[in-house]
Coordinates of C-alpha atoms in Angstrom, one line a residue:
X1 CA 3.6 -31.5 -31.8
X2 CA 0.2 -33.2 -31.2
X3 CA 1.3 -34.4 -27.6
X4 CA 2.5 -30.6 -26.9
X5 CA -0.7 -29.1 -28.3
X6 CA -3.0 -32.2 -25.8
X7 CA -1.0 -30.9 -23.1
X8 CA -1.1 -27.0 -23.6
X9 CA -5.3 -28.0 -23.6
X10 CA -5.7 -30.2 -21.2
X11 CA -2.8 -29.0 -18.1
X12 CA -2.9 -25.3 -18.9
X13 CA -6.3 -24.1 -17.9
X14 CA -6.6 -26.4 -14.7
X15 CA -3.4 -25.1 -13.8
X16 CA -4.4 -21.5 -13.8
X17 CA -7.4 -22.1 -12.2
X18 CA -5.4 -23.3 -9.3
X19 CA -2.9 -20.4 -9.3
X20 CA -5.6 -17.7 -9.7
X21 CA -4.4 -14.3 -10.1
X22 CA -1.1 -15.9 -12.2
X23 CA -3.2 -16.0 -15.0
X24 CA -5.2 -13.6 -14.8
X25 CA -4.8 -10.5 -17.0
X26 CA -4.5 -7.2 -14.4
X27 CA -7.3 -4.9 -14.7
X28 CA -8.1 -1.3 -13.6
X29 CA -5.7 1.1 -12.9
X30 CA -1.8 1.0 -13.6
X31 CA -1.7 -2.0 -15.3
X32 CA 1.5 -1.3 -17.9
X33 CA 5.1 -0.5 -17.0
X34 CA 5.0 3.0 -16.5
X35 CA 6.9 4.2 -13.9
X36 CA 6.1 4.7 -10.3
X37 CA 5.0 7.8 -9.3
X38 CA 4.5 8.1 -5.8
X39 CA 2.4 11.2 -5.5
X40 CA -0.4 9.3 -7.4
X41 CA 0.6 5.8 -6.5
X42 CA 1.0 5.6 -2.7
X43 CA -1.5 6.4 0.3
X44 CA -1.6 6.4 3.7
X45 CA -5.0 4.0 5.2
X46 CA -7.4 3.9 7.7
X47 CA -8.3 0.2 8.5
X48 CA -11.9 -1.0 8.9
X49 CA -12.6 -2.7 12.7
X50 CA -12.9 -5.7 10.8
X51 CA -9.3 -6.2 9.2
X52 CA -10.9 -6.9 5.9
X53 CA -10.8 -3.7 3.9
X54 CA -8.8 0.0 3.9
X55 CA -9.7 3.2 3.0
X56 CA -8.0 5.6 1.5
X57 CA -8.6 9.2 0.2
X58 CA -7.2 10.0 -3.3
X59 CA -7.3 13.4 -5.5
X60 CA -7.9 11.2 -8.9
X61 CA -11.4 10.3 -9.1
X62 CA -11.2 8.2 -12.0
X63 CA -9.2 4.8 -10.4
X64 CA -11.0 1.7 -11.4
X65 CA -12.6 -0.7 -9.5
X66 CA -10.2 -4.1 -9.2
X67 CA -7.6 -2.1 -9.4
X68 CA -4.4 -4.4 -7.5
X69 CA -2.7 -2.7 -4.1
X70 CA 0.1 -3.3 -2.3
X71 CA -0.9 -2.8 1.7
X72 CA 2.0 -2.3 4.0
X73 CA 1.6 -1.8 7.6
X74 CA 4.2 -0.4 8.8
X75 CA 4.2 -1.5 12.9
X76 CA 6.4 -3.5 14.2
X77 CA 7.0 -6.0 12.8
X78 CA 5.8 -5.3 10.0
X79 CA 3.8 -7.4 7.3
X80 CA 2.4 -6.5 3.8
X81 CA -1.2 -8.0 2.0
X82 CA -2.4 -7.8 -1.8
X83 CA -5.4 -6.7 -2.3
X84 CA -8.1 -5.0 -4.8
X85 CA -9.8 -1.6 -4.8
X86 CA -14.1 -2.4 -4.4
X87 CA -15.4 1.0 -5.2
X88 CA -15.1 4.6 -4.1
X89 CA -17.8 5.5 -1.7
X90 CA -19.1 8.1 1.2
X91 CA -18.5 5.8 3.9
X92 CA -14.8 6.2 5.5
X93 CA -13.3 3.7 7.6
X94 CA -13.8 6.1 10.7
X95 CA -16.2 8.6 10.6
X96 CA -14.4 12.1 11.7
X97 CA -11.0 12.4 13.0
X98 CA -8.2 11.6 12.6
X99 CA -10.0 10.6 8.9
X100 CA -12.0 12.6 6.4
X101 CA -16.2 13.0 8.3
X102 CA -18.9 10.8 6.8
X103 CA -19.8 13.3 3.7
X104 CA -16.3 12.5 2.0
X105 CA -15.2 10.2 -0.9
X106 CA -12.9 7.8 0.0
X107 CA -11.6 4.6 -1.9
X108 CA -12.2 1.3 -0.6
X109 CA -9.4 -2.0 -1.2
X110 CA -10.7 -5.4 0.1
X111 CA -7.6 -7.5 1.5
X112 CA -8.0 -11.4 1.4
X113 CA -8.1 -12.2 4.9
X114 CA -8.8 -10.5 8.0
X115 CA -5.4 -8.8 9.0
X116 CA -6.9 -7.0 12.2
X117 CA -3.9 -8.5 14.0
X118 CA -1.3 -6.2 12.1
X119 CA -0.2 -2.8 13.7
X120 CA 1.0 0.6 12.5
X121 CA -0.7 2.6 10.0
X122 CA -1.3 1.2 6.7
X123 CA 0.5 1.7 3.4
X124 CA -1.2 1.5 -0.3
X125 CA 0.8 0.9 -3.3
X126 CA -1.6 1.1 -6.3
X127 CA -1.4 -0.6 -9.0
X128 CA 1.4 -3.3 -10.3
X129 CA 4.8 -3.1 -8.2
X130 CA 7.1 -6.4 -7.4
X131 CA 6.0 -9.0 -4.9
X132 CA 6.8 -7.3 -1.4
X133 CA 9.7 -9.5 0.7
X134 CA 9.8 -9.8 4.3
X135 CA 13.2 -9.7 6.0
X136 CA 12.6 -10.3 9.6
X137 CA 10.2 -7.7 10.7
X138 CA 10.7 -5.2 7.8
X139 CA 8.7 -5.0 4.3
X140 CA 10.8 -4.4 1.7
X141 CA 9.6 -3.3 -2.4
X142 CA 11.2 -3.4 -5.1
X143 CA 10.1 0.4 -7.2
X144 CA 12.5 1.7 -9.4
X145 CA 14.8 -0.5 -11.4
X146 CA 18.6 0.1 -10.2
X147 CA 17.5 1.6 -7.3
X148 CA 17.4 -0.3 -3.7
X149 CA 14.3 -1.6 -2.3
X150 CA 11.6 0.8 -0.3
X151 CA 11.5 0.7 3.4
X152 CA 8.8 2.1 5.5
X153 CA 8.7 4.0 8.6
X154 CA 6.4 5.8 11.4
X155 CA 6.9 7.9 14.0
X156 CA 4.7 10.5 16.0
X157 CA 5.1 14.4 16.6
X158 CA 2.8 16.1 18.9
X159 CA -0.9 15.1 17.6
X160 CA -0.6 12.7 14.4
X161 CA 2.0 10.3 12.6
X162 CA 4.3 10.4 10.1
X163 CA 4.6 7.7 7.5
X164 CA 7.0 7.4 5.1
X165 CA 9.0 5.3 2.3
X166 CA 12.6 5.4 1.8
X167 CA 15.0 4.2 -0.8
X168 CA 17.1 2.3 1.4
X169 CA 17.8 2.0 4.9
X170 CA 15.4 4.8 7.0
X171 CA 17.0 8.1 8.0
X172 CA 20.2 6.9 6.1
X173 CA 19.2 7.1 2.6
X174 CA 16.8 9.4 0.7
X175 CA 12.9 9.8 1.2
X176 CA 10.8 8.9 -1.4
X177 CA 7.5 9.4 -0.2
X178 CA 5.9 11.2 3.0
X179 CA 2.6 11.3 4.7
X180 CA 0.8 13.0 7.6
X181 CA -2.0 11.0 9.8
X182 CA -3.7 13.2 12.3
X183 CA -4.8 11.6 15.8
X184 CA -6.3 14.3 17.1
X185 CA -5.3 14.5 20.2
X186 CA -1.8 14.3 22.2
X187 CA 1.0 12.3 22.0
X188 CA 4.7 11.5 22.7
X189 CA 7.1 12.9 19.4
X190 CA 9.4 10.5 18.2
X191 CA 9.8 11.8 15.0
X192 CA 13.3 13.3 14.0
X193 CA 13.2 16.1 11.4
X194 CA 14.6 14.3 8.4
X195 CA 10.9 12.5 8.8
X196 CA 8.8 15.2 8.4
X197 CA 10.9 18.3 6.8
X198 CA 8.9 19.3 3.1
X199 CA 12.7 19.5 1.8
X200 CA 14.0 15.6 2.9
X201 CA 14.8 14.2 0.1
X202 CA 18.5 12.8 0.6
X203 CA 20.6 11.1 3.4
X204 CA 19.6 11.9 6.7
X205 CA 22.6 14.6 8.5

């Protein structure tokens, strides 16, 4: 017992400073095990110029600082990052279009490295979800228990994109979660209408 309670003191605490976040208690926003609502859990980003930080606009006002996200950008390939919510502040990303102009509130979620080098529009999870998986050059997430993992899409229609989250395989299984990024100006749709229609919610026809 004595040679148990020597090594619970002496191993333990070196050990978690070494694995960081494994030990630490999560703080801020959706911390417990409630279940995933998409509507107040998941944002489409705009990424700062210098790879290290997101922001996003949200209707709840009251999401705490060091909060944990999930960020998915969803190019191709695609690639994920964890992250932490700094503050909310007045500064967007990008000033004007396609974001919210310079007087608006937007929440801002540090990433650990500079990920400038990842494409497609950015995806925030807030709050506890599972470890994202890469399989090839998809991000997959594990939400809601017995259910398959999210994937994540984007396409364009006439002057923005469309991102979106689906509960299996895109355009084959039912969409979870939908959201509209305007450019601003003109471009190429790829977009079929199972990505964008307000009543999508089951397998693609």
């Amino acid at each position: 017992m004595r040679s148990m309670r020597s090594f619970v003191r002496h191993v333990i605490p070196p050990l978690c400073v070494v694995l960081g976040f494994a030990c630490k208690a999560e703080k801020g926003s959706f911390t417990g095990d409630e279940p995933f609502d998409y509507s107040a859990r998941m944002f489409i980003a705009d990424e700062d110029s210098s790879g290290t930080f997101v922001c996003f606009t949200a209707t709840d006002t009251t999401l705490l600082p060091d909060t944990r996200v999930t960020i998915v950008f969803t190019g191709h390939p695609q690639h994920s990052a964890i992250g932490r919510i700094r503050s909310r502040e007045k500064l967007p990303c990008i000033p004007g279009p396609p974001m919210p102009p310079m007087d608006s509130i937007q929440y801002v979620a540090e990433m650990p490295r500079d990920t400038s080098d990842r494409i497609g529009i950015p995806v925030v999870l807030l709050g506890s979800v599972a470890k994202p998986v890469q399989r090839g050059d998809t991000v997959t997430i594990e939400i809601e228990p017995g259910e398959p993992p999210i994937r994540f899409r984007f396409c364009a229609s006439t002057e923005g994109l469309h991102a979106t989250a689906w509960a299996g395989t895109p355009l084959a299984s039912s969409r979870r979660w939908h959201a509209y990024y305007y450019l601003g100006y003109d471009v190429d749709p790829t977009c079929m209408e199972a990505e964008y229609a307000p009543d999508s919610t089951g397998p693609a026809g």
